[in-house]
Coordinates of C-alpha atoms and ligand atoms in Angstrom, one line a residue:
M1 CA -70.8 214.1 -43.7
P2 CA -71.6 210.6 -44.8
S3 CA -69.5 210.2 -47.9
I4 CA -68.4 206.9 -49.5
V5 CA -65.9 206.3 -52.2
I6 CA -66.4 203.2 -54.4
V7 CA -63.2 202.2 -56.1
G8 CA -62.1 199.4 -58.5
M9 CA -59.3 197.2 -57.0
Q10 CA -58.1 195.5 -60.2
W11 CA -57.7 196.6 -63.9
G12 CA -61.2 198.0 -64.3
D13 CA -64.5 196.3 -65.1
E14 CA -65.0 195.2 -61.5
A15 CA -68.7 195.9 -61.8
K16 CA -68.4 199.1 -59.8
G17 CA -71.6 200.3 -61.4
K18 CA -73.5 197.5 -59.6
V19 CA -72.1 198.4 -56.2
V20 CA -72.6 202.2 -56.8
D21 CA -76.2 201.5 -57.8
Y22 CA -76.7 199.4 -54.6
V23 CA -75.1 201.8 -52.2
S24 CA -76.6 204.9 -53.8
Q25 CA -80.3 203.8 -53.5
N26 CA -80.6 206.1 -50.5
A27 CA -77.9 208.6 -51.6
D28 CA -78.4 212.3 -52.1
V29 CA -75.5 213.0 -54.5
V30 CA -73.5 210.7 -56.8
V31 CA -70.3 212.0 -58.2
R32 CA -68.0 210.9 -61.1
Y33 CA -64.5 212.3 -60.3
N34 CA -62.0 210.9 -62.8
G35 CA -61.6 209.5 -66.3
G36 CA -64.1 209.9 -69.1
N37 CA -66.1 207.7 -71.5
N38 CA -63.3 205.1 -71.5
A39 CA -65.4 203.9 -68.5
G40 CA -68.3 201.5 -69.1
H41 CA -70.6 201.1 -66.1
T42 CA -73.5 198.7 -66.4
V43 CA -76.6 198.4 -64.1
V44 CA -79.4 195.9 -64.6
I45 CA -82.7 196.9 -63.0
D46 CA -85.7 194.7 -63.4
G47 CA -84.0 192.9 -66.3
E48 CA -83.3 196.2 -68.1
V49 CA -79.7 197.0 -68.9
Y50 CA -78.4 200.5 -68.6
K51 CA -74.9 201.4 -69.8
F52 CA -73.2 204.6 -68.8
H53 CA -69.9 206.0 -69.9
T54 CA -70.0 209.6 -68.6
L55 CA -73.0 210.0 -66.4
P56 CA -72.7 208.5 -62.9
V57 CA -74.8 205.3 -62.7
G58 CA -76.4 206.7 -59.5
A59 CA -78.3 209.0 -61.9
L60 CA -80.9 206.2 -62.2
N61 CA -82.1 206.6 -58.7
P62 CA -84.9 209.1 -58.2
G63 CA -84.1 212.1 -56.1
V64 CA -80.3 211.8 -56.6
T65 CA -78.2 214.7 -57.8
S66 CA -75.6 213.6 -60.3
V67 CA -72.3 215.4 -60.5
I68 CA -69.6 215.3 -63.2
A69 CA -66.8 216.9 -61.3
D70 CA -63.6 218.8 -62.1
G71 CA -61.3 215.7 -62.7
V72 CA -63.5 214.2 -65.4
V73 CA -62.8 214.6 -69.1
I74 CA -66.1 215.0 -71.1
D75 CA -66.8 214.0 -74.7
P76 CA -69.9 216.2 -75.1
A77 CA -71.3 214.0 -77.9
V78 CA -71.3 211.0 -75.6
L79 CA -72.8 212.9 -72.7
V80 CA -75.6 214.4 -74.8
K81 CA -76.4 210.9 -76.2
E82 CA -76.6 209.5 -72.7
L83 CA -78.9 212.2 -71.5
D84 CA -81.2 211.8 -74.6
G85 CA -81.1 208.0 -74.1
L86 CA -82.4 208.3 -70.6
K87 CA -85.1 210.7 -71.7
A88 CA -86.2 208.3 -74.4
R89 CA -86.5 205.5 -71.9
N90 CA -88.7 207.7 -69.7
R91 CA -86.4 207.8 -66.7
N92 CA -86.9 210.8 -64.5
A93 CA -85.2 213.9 -65.7
V94 CA -81.7 213.7 -64.4
D95 CA -80.7 216.3 -61.9
L96 CA -77.2 216.8 -63.3
K97 CA -74.5 219.3 -62.3
I98 CA -71.3 219.6 -64.4
S99 CA -68.2 221.3 -63.3
G100 CA -67.0 224.3 -65.4
N101 CA -63.5 223.0 -64.7
A102 CA -63.9 219.6 -66.4
H103 CA -62.0 219.3 -69.6
I104 CA -63.5 218.7 -73.0
I105 CA -62.5 215.9 -75.3
M106 CA -62.0 217.4 -78.8
P107 CA -62.1 215.6 -82.1
Y108 CA -58.3 215.9 -82.4
H109 CA -57.8 214.1 -79.1
K110 CA -59.7 211.1 -80.4
L111 CA -57.8 211.1 -83.6
L112 CA -54.4 211.5 -82.0
D113 CA -55.2 208.7 -79.5
Q114 CA -55.8 206.3 -82.4
L115 CA -52.9 207.6 -84.6
E116 CA -50.5 207.3 -81.7
E117 CA -51.6 203.7 -81.0
Q118 CA -51.0 202.9 -84.6
R119 CA -47.6 204.5 -84.6
K120 CA -46.6 202.5 -81.4
A121 CA -47.6 199.3 -83.2
D122 CA -46.6 196.4 -81.0
R123 CA -45.7 198.7 -78.2
K124 CA -49.3 200.1 -78.1
I125 CA -51.1 200.6 -74.8
G126 CA -54.4 199.1 -76.1
T127 CA -56.3 202.3 -75.2
T128 CA -60.1 202.6 -75.7
G129 CA -59.3 205.2 -78.5
R130 CA -61.6 207.7 -76.9
G131 CA -59.1 210.5 -76.7
I132 CA -58.6 210.3 -72.9
G133 CA -54.8 210.4 -72.8
P134 CA -54.4 213.3 -75.3
C135 CA -57.1 215.3 -73.4
Y136 CA -55.3 214.9 -70.1
E137 CA -52.0 215.7 -71.8
D138 CA -53.5 219.1 -72.9
K139 CA -54.8 219.6 -69.4
I140 CA -51.4 219.1 -67.8
S141 CA -49.8 221.2 -70.6
R142 CA -52.3 224.0 -69.7
I143 CA -53.8 224.2 -73.1
G144 CA -56.9 222.2 -72.5
I145 CA -60.4 223.5 -73.2
R146 CA -62.7 223.4 -70.2
V147 CA -66.5 223.3 -70.0
C148 CA -66.6 226.9 -68.9
E149 CA -64.9 227.9 -72.1
L150 CA -67.1 225.5 -74.3
I151 CA -70.2 227.3 -73.2
D152 CA -68.8 230.8 -73.9
Q153 CA -68.9 231.2 -77.6
D154 CA -66.2 233.8 -77.9
Q155 CA -63.8 232.0 -75.6
F156 CA -64.4 228.7 -77.3
S157 CA -63.9 230.2 -80.8
S158 CA -60.5 231.6 -79.9
R159 CA -59.3 228.6 -77.9
L160 CA -60.3 226.3 -80.7
S161 CA -58.6 228.4 -83.3
E162 CA -55.4 228.6 -81.2
N163 CA -55.3 224.9 -80.4
L164 CA -56.3 223.6 -83.9
K165 CA -53.3 225.4 -85.5
I166 CA -50.9 223.3 -83.5
K167 CA -52.9 220.1 -83.6
N168 CA -53.3 220.3 -87.4
E169 CA -49.5 220.8 -87.7
I170 CA -49.1 217.6 -85.7
L171 CA -51.8 215.7 -87.5
T172 CA -50.4 216.5 -91.0
K173 CA -46.6 216.8 -90.4
I174 CA -46.1 214.0 -87.8
Y175 CA -48.8 211.6 -88.6
G176 CA -49.5 212.4 -92.3
A177 CA -53.2 212.7 -91.6
S178 CA -55.7 215.2 -93.0
P179 CA -56.2 218.5 -91.1
L180 CA -59.5 219.0 -89.2
S181 CA -61.9 221.8 -90.1
E182 CA -62.3 224.6 -87.5
A183 CA -65.7 225.6 -88.8
E184 CA -67.1 222.1 -88.6
I185 CA -65.8 221.5 -85.1
F186 CA -67.1 224.9 -84.0
A187 CA -70.6 224.2 -85.3
E188 CA -70.7 220.7 -83.8
Y189 CA -69.5 221.8 -80.4
Q190 CA -71.7 224.9 -80.2
A191 CA -74.7 222.5 -80.5
Y192 CA -73.4 220.5 -77.6
A193 CA -72.6 223.7 -75.6
E194 CA -76.3 224.7 -75.8
K195 CA -77.4 221.4 -74.4
I196 CA -74.8 221.2 -71.7
A197 CA -74.9 224.9 -70.5
P198 CA -77.9 224.6 -68.2
Y199 CA -76.1 221.9 -66.1
V200 CA -72.9 223.8 -65.5
C201 CA -72.1 225.1 -62.1
N202 CA -69.4 225.3 -59.3
T203 CA -69.7 221.6 -58.3
S204 CA -66.9 222.0 -55.6
A205 CA -69.0 224.5 -53.7
L206 CA -72.2 222.5 -54.3
L207 CA -70.5 219.4 -52.8
Y208 CA -69.1 221.3 -49.9
K209 CA -72.6 222.5 -49.1
A210 CA -73.9 218.9 -49.4
V211 CA -71.2 217.7 -47.0
K212 CA -72.0 220.4 -44.5
H213 CA -75.7 219.5 -44.7
N214 CA -74.9 215.9 -43.9
K215 CA -76.0 214.7 -47.3
R216 CA -75.1 211.1 -48.3
I217 CA -72.6 211.4 -51.1
I218 CA -71.2 208.6 -53.2
F219 CA -68.0 209.1 -55.2
E220 CA -68.1 206.8 -58.1
G221 CA -64.6 205.8 -59.2
A222 CA -63.9 204.8 -62.8
H223 CA -61.4 202.2 -64.1
G224 CA -59.3 200.4 -61.5
T225 CA -56.5 201.0 -59.1
L226 CA -54.0 199.1 -61.2
L227 CA -54.7 201.6 -64.1
D228 CA -53.9 204.6 -61.9
I229 CA -51.5 207.0 -63.6
D230 CA -49.1 207.0 -60.6
H231 CA -49.8 203.8 -58.8
G232 CA -50.8 201.5 -61.6
T233 CA -48.8 199.3 -64.0
Y234 CA -47.3 202.2 -65.9
P235 CA -47.2 202.7 -68.9
Y236 CA -50.1 200.3 -69.3
V237 CA -52.5 202.6 -67.4
T238 CA -55.1 205.2 -68.0
S239 CA -54.3 208.9 -67.6
S240 CA -56.3 209.8 -64.5
H241 CA -56.1 209.2 -60.7
T242 CA -58.2 206.1 -60.3
V243 CA -57.4 205.5 -56.6
A244 CA -59.7 206.6 -53.8
G245 CA -57.6 209.8 -53.3
G246 CA -58.7 210.8 -56.8
A247 CA -62.1 211.5 -55.2
C248 CA -60.5 214.5 -53.4
I249 CA -58.3 215.6 -56.3
G250 CA -61.1 215.4 -58.8
T251 CA -63.8 217.2 -56.8
G252 CA -62.2 219.7 -54.5
I253 CA -63.4 217.9 -51.4
G254 CA -60.8 217.5 -48.6
P255 CA -59.6 214.1 -47.4
T256 CA -61.1 214.6 -44.0
E257 CA -64.6 214.6 -45.5
I258 CA -64.4 211.1 -46.8
N259 CA -65.8 208.5 -44.3
R260 CA -65.6 205.2 -46.1
V261 CA -63.8 203.5 -48.9
I262 CA -65.3 200.4 -50.4
G263 CA -63.1 198.5 -52.8
V264 CA -64.7 196.5 -55.6
A265 CA -63.0 193.3 -56.9
K266 CA -64.2 190.5 -59.1
S267 CA -63.8 186.9 -57.8
Y268 CA -61.3 186.4 -60.6
T269 CA -59.3 189.0 -62.6
T270 CA -59.8 190.5 -66.0
R271 CA -57.8 193.0 -68.0
V272 CA -58.4 194.7 -71.4
G273 CA -55.7 196.2 -73.5
E274 CA -52.0 195.4 -73.1
G275 CA -49.8 195.1 -70.0
W276 CA -48.6 192.6 -67.4
F277 CA -51.1 190.2 -65.9
P278 CA -49.4 187.5 -63.7
T279 CA -52.5 185.3 -63.2
E280 CA -53.7 185.4 -66.8
L281 CA -55.2 182.1 -68.0
Q282 CA -54.7 181.4 -71.7
D283 CA -56.4 178.1 -71.6
E284 CA -59.9 176.6 -71.4
T285 CA -60.4 177.8 -67.8
G286 CA -59.8 181.4 -69.0
D287 CA -62.3 180.8 -71.8
Y288 CA -64.8 179.3 -69.3
I289 CA -64.6 182.4 -67.2
R290 CA -64.9 184.8 -70.2
E291 CA -68.0 183.0 -71.5
R292 CA -69.8 182.6 -68.1
G293 CA -68.8 186.1 -67.0
R294 CA -69.7 187.6 -70.4
E295 CA -66.3 189.3 -70.3
Y296 CA -66.5 191.5 -73.3
G297 CA -65.9 195.3 -73.0
T298 CA -68.8 197.6 -72.3
T299 CA -67.0 200.4 -74.1
T300 CA -65.2 198.7 -77.0
G301 CA -66.6 195.2 -77.1
R302 CA -63.1 193.7 -76.9
P303 CA -62.8 190.2 -75.3
R304 CA -61.3 190.7 -71.9
R305 CA -58.2 188.7 -70.8
C306 CA -59.2 186.5 -67.8
G307 CA -57.3 184.9 -64.9
W308 CA -57.4 183.8 -61.3
F309 CA -58.0 186.2 -58.4
D310 CA -54.8 188.0 -57.7
A311 CA -54.6 188.7 -53.9
V312 CA -51.1 190.3 -54.2
A313 CA -52.6 192.9 -56.5
V314 CA -55.8 193.4 -54.5
R315 CA -53.8 193.6 -51.2
F316 CA -51.8 196.4 -52.8
S317 CA -55.0 198.1 -53.9
A318 CA -56.4 197.8 -50.4
R319 CA -53.4 199.6 -49.1
V320 CA -53.2 202.5 -51.6
N321 CA -57.0 203.1 -51.4
G322 CA -57.3 202.6 -47.6
A323 CA -60.1 200.2 -48.4
Q324 CA -62.2 199.3 -45.4
A325 CA -64.5 196.8 -47.1
I326 CA -64.5 194.6 -50.2
A327 CA -67.4 194.0 -52.5
L328 CA -66.6 190.7 -54.1
I329 CA -68.3 190.4 -57.5
A330 CA -69.4 187.7 -59.9
L331 CA -69.0 184.7 -57.6
D332 CA -71.6 182.9 -59.7
V333 CA -69.2 182.8 -62.6
L334 CA -66.7 180.5 -60.8
A335 CA -69.4 177.8 -60.3
G336 CA -68.8 174.5 -62.0
L337 CA -65.0 174.5 -61.6
D338 CA -63.4 171.5 -59.7
K339 CA -60.8 173.7 -58.2
V340 CA -60.4 177.4 -57.8
R341 CA -57.1 179.3 -57.2
I342 CA -56.1 182.4 -55.5
C343 CA -52.7 183.9 -56.1
S344 CA -51.2 184.6 -52.6
A345 CA -47.7 185.6 -53.7
Y346 CA -45.4 186.0 -56.7
R347 CA -42.2 184.2 -57.3
I348 CA -39.1 185.3 -59.3
D349 CA -36.8 182.3 -59.5
E350 CA -36.7 181.2 -55.9
K351 CA -37.5 184.5 -54.4
I352 CA -41.0 185.0 -52.9
I353 CA -42.6 188.5 -53.4
V354 CA -45.6 189.5 -51.4
D355 CA -45.7 193.3 -52.2
F356 CA -47.1 194.1 -55.7
P357 CA -44.1 195.4 -57.7
T358 CA -44.8 198.5 -59.8
D359 CA -41.4 198.3 -61.5
P360 CA -42.2 196.7 -64.8
T361 CA -38.9 194.9 -65.1
Q362 CA -39.8 193.0 -61.9
L363 CA -43.5 192.6 -62.6
K364 CA -42.9 190.9 -66.0
E365 CA -40.8 188.3 -64.3
C366 CA -43.4 187.4 -61.6
L367 CA -44.9 184.0 -61.6
P368 CA -48.0 183.4 -59.5
V369 CA -47.9 181.2 -56.3
Y370 CA -51.4 179.8 -55.8
D371 CA -53.5 178.5 -53.0
E372 CA -55.8 175.9 -54.4
L373 CA -59.3 175.5 -53.0
P374 CA -62.2 173.1 -53.8
G375 CA -64.7 174.6 -56.2
W376 CA -68.5 174.5 -56.1
K377 CA -70.9 172.9 -58.6
E378 CA -74.1 174.6 -57.4
D379 CA -75.7 177.4 -59.3
I380 CA -75.7 180.2 -56.6
S381 CA -77.3 182.9 -58.7
G382 CA -80.6 182.7 -56.9
I383 CA -79.2 182.6 -53.4
K384 CA -80.3 185.5 -51.2
N385 CA -78.6 184.8 -47.8
Y386 CA -74.9 184.3 -47.0
E387 CA -75.8 181.2 -44.8
D388 CA -77.3 179.4 -47.8
L389 CA -74.2 179.6 -50.0
P390 CA -72.3 176.3 -50.5
A391 CA -69.6 175.7 -47.8
N392 CA -66.9 175.9 -50.5
T393 CA -68.1 179.3 -51.7
K394 CA -68.0 180.6 -48.1
D395 CA -64.5 179.3 -47.7
Y396 CA -63.5 181.1 -50.9
I397 CA -64.9 184.4 -49.6
K398 CA -63.2 183.8 -46.2
H399 CA -59.9 183.1 -47.9
V400 CA -60.1 186.3 -49.9
S401 CA -60.8 188.4 -46.8
E402 CA -57.9 186.8 -44.9
I403 CA -55.3 187.0 -47.6
V404 CA -56.2 190.6 -48.6
G405 CA -56.6 191.6 -45.0
V406 CA -59.9 193.5 -45.6
P407 CA -63.3 192.0 -44.8
V408 CA -65.7 191.1 -47.7
A409 CA -68.8 193.1 -46.8
M410 CA -70.9 192.1 -49.8
V411 CA -70.9 189.6 -52.7
S412 CA -72.7 189.5 -55.9
V413 CA -74.1 186.3 -57.5
G414 CA -75.4 187.7 -60.8
R415 CA -75.8 191.0 -62.7
G416 CA -79.2 191.9 -61.4
R417 CA -79.7 194.5 -58.6
E418 CA -81.4 191.8 -56.5
Q419 CA -78.5 189.3 -56.9
T420 CA -76.5 190.9 -54.1
I421 CA -75.8 189.4 -50.7
V422 CA -74.8 191.7 -47.9
I423 CA -72.6 190.1 -45.3
R424 CA -71.5 193.1 -43.2
P425 CA -74.0 195.9 -43.8
E426 CA -72.2 198.2 -41.2
L427 CA -69.1 198.2 -43.4
L428 CA -71.0 199.6 -46.3
E429 CA -72.1 202.6 -44.3
P430 CA -70.2 205.8 -43.6
Ligands
IMO1 P1 -64.2 200.9 -66.2 O1 -64.6 202.2 -65.5 C1 -61.2 198.5 -68.2 C2 -57.8 200.5 -70.0 C3 -57.8 200.4 -71.5 C4 -56.3 200.4 -71.7 C5 -55.8 201.5 -70.7 C6 -55.6 202.9 -71.3 O2 -65.2 200.4 -67.2 O3 -63.8 199.9 -65.2 P2 -57.4 204.7 -72.1 O4 -58.4 204.7 -73.2 O5 -58.0 204.9 -70.7 O6 -56.3 205.6 -72.4 O7 -56.8 203.2 -72.1 O8 -56.8 201.5 -69.7 N1 -59.1 201.0 -69.4 C7 -60.0 200.3 -68.9 N2 -60.1 198.9 -68.8 N3 -62.2 199.2 -67.7 C8 -62.1 200.6 -67.7 O9 -63.0 201.4 -67.1 C9 -61.0 201.1 -68.4 N4 -60.6 202.4 -68.6 C10 -59.4 202.3 -69.2 O10 -58.3 199.1 -71.9 O11 -55.7 199.2 -71.4
MG2 MG1 -64.9 199.0 -68.7

């Protein structure tokens, strides 16, 4: 049962897609277990860029079964577009399985997400506006519409009718918006249902069988640990379980079947949307990182906030995920800086804090305490072996390992599949 969870250790956008692609080259099954198309996972293969929001990125590897499991929320328009996009680019037909239990993002979810952000004004979350929160709200309230209902015309018709009555009341009476048309939604979603139906099955049973047949399974986490609904920087979080444990919750696979957890962290920190960010750099170094790292959202195109590597936050992530290895991404971006910094603790007045506080009243007071290291001037993007990296880059990697308390098993020095240096291959294996 060689199964691996890949999980983001920061606020998302850690380049998990790249690590999943790398680790899943000899995988049998790749699984998305949480979130929806608020995720943006990019892979670059032979210079060609592939962007995924709903499909697992492992879908690109031939012979892989891709699973969209129970815990995911699906915008069927986006899913159908991604499938058509792959076909148009002549990639192998995707062997896709979709859980009948996954919830469907409806037009009113997207609208309510955006209207609620407007209503909150300066207290907004900075969501992606994709309807993720409202869809999970309905799931928890037990009024959500699931894939198994979408593909059953009669059930869908009655569930839509029942839900739209309430949603239209809310849209018109609370937000002063126009009501949505039941007939239009029904027609649009029936077209998606036809396209999606052939892929729907009991993915929990399928995964269990794969586990029992010793198949190599990669669980592809979306977003990042600090955006987890329970463990993240609430309320500035997403609405799903982004931690490694989410792989069990979102698929129906038990915790004893997971063999390895790989945490993915960028060599610096980024965040999109609102919320606390102790190591944020609102200066030219922040701009330098944003431009070199092309730190603009895959999903929304928003410029990402950039800052130094926050070892307090990543140490917390290592703990809540049980991470056994770190993939340290985008080291090439830091090249050219005289000094580089790693936040090793926080300070509130004279008090030193080493455990990441999830209480916002504390977190907003935290100032970073930095370790300063010499930077490196060399362009490292073509380097293939760890030994050939500049001494200062190796020191930086070592410092991250020590201060987080988890070994760095691989680093990336560029966006391409080949720009990956494996340091401890055994830690990337189940
Ligand atoms: P990947 O998988 C970065 C952030 C949003 C916002 C908050 C809530 O690409 O790493 P939501 O639309 O989920 O209700 O927004 O969460 N967010 C992400 N930030 N990468 C992501 O995914 C994110 N998914 C959600 O910016 O602050
Ligand atoms: Mg993203």
